[in-house]
mmCIF file of C-alpha atoms in Angstrom:
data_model
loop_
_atom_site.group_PDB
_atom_site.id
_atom_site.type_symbol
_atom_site.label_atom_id
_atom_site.label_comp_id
_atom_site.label_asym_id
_atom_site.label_seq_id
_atom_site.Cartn_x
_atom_site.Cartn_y
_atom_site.Cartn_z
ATOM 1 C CA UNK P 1 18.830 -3.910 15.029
ATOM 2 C CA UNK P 2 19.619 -7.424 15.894
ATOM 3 C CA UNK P 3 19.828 -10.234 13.300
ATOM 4 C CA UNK P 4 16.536 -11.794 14.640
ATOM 5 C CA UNK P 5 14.527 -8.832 13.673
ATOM 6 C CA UNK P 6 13.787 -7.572 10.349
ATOM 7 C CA UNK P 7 12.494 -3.682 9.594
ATOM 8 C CA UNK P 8 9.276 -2.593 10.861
ATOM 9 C CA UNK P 9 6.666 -2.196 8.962
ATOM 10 C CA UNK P 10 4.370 0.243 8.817
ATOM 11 C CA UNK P 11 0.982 -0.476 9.844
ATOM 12 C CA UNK P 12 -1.570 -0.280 6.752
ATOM 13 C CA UNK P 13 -5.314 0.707 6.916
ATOM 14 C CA UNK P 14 -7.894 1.103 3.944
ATOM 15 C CA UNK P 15 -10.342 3.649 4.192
ATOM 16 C CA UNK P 16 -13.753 2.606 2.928
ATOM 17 C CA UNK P 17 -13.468 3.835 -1.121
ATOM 18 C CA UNK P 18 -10.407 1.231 -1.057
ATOM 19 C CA UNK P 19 -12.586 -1.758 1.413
ATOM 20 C CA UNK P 20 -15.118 -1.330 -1.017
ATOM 21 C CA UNK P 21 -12.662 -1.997 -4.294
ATOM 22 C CA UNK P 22 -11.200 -4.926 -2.550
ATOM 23 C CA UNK P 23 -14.813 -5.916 -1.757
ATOM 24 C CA UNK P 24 -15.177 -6.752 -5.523
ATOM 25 C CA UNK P 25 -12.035 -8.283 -6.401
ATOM 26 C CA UNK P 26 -11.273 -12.043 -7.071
ATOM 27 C CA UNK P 27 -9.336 -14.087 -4.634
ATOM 28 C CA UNK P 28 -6.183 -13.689 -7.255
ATOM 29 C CA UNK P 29 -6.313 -10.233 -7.457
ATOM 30 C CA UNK P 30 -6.544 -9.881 -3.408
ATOM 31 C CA UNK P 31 -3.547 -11.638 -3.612
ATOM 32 C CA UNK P 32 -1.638 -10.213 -5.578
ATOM 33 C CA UNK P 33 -2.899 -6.437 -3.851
ATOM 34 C CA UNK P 34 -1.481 -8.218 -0.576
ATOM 35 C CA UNK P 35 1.927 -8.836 -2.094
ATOM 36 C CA UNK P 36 2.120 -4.748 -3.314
ATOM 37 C CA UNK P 37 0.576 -3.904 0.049
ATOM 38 C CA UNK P 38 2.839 -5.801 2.325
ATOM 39 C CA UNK P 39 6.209 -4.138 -0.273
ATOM 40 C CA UNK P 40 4.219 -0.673 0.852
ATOM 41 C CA UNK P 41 4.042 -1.733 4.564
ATOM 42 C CA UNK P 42 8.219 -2.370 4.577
ATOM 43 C CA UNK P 43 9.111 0.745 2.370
ATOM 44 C CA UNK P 44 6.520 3.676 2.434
ATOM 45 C CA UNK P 45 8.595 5.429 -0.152
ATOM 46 C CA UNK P 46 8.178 3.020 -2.781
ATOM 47 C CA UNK P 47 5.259 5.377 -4.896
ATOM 48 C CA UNK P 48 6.106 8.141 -6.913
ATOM 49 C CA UNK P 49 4.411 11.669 -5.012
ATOM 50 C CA UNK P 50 1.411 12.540 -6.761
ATOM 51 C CA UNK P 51 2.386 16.448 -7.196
ATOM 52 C CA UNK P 52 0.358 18.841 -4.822
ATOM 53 C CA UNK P 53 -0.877 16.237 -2.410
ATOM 54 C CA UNK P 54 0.286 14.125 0.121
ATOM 55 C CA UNK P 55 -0.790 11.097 -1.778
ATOM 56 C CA UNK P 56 1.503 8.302 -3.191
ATOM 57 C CA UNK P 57 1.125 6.336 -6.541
ATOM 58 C CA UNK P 58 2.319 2.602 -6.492
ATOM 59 C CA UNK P 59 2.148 0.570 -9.212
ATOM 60 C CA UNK P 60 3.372 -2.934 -9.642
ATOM 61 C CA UNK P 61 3.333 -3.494 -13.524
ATOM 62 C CA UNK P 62 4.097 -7.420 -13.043
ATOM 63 C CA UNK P 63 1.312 -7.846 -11.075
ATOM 64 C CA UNK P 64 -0.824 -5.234 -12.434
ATOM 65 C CA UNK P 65 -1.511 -3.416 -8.852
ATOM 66 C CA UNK P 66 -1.848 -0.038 -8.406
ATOM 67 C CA UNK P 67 -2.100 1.574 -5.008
ATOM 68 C CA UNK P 68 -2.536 4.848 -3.907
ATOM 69 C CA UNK P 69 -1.963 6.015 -0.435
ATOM 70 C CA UNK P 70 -0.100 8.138 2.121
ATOM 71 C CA UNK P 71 1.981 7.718 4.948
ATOM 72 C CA UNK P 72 1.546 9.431 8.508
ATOM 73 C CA UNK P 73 4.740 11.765 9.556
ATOM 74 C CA UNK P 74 6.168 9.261 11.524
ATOM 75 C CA UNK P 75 5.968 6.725 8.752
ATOM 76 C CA UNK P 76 3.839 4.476 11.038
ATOM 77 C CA UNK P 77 0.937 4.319 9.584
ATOM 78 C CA UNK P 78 -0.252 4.363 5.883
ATOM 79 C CA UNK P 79 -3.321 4.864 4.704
ATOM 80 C CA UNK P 80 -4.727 3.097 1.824
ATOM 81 C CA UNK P 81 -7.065 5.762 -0.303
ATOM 82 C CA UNK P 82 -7.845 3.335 -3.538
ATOM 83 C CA UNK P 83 -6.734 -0.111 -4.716
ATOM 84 C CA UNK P 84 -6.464 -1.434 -8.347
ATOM 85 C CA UNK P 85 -6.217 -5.311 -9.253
#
């Protein structure tokens, strides 16, 4: 990878129980989601594994974010399930 270029990211998408949480939150609490979602987006593997499911847990006690979500097998893509501000 050349110096110019950081890691890729995975790209994120919210299905609609998780477009209609962020519907409701403030505008600090969408930012602070953004900051957990963009740490997701870098390193998929950041969640604990919710046991028997493909599902990930993230939570950002500093911020007070939980996100839970799961990644596609080629760690493009993960998809956020439900959002928590």
């Amino acid at each position: 990878m050349s110096p110019e270029h950081g890691a890729r990211r995975s790209r994120v998408i919210m299905v609609e129980p998780a477009l209609t949480q962020l519907a409701k939150l403030t505008a600090s609490e969408t930012h602070r989601l953004d900051r957990a979602i963009v740490a997701i987006s870098v390193n998929p593997e950041l969640g604990t594994e919710v046991p028997g499911t493909l599902l990930r847990d993230y939570t950002d006690e500093v911020d007070g974010v939980r996100v839970i979500y799961f990644v596609t097998a080629l760690k493009t893509i993960t998809i956020v399930a439900y959002v928590e501000a």
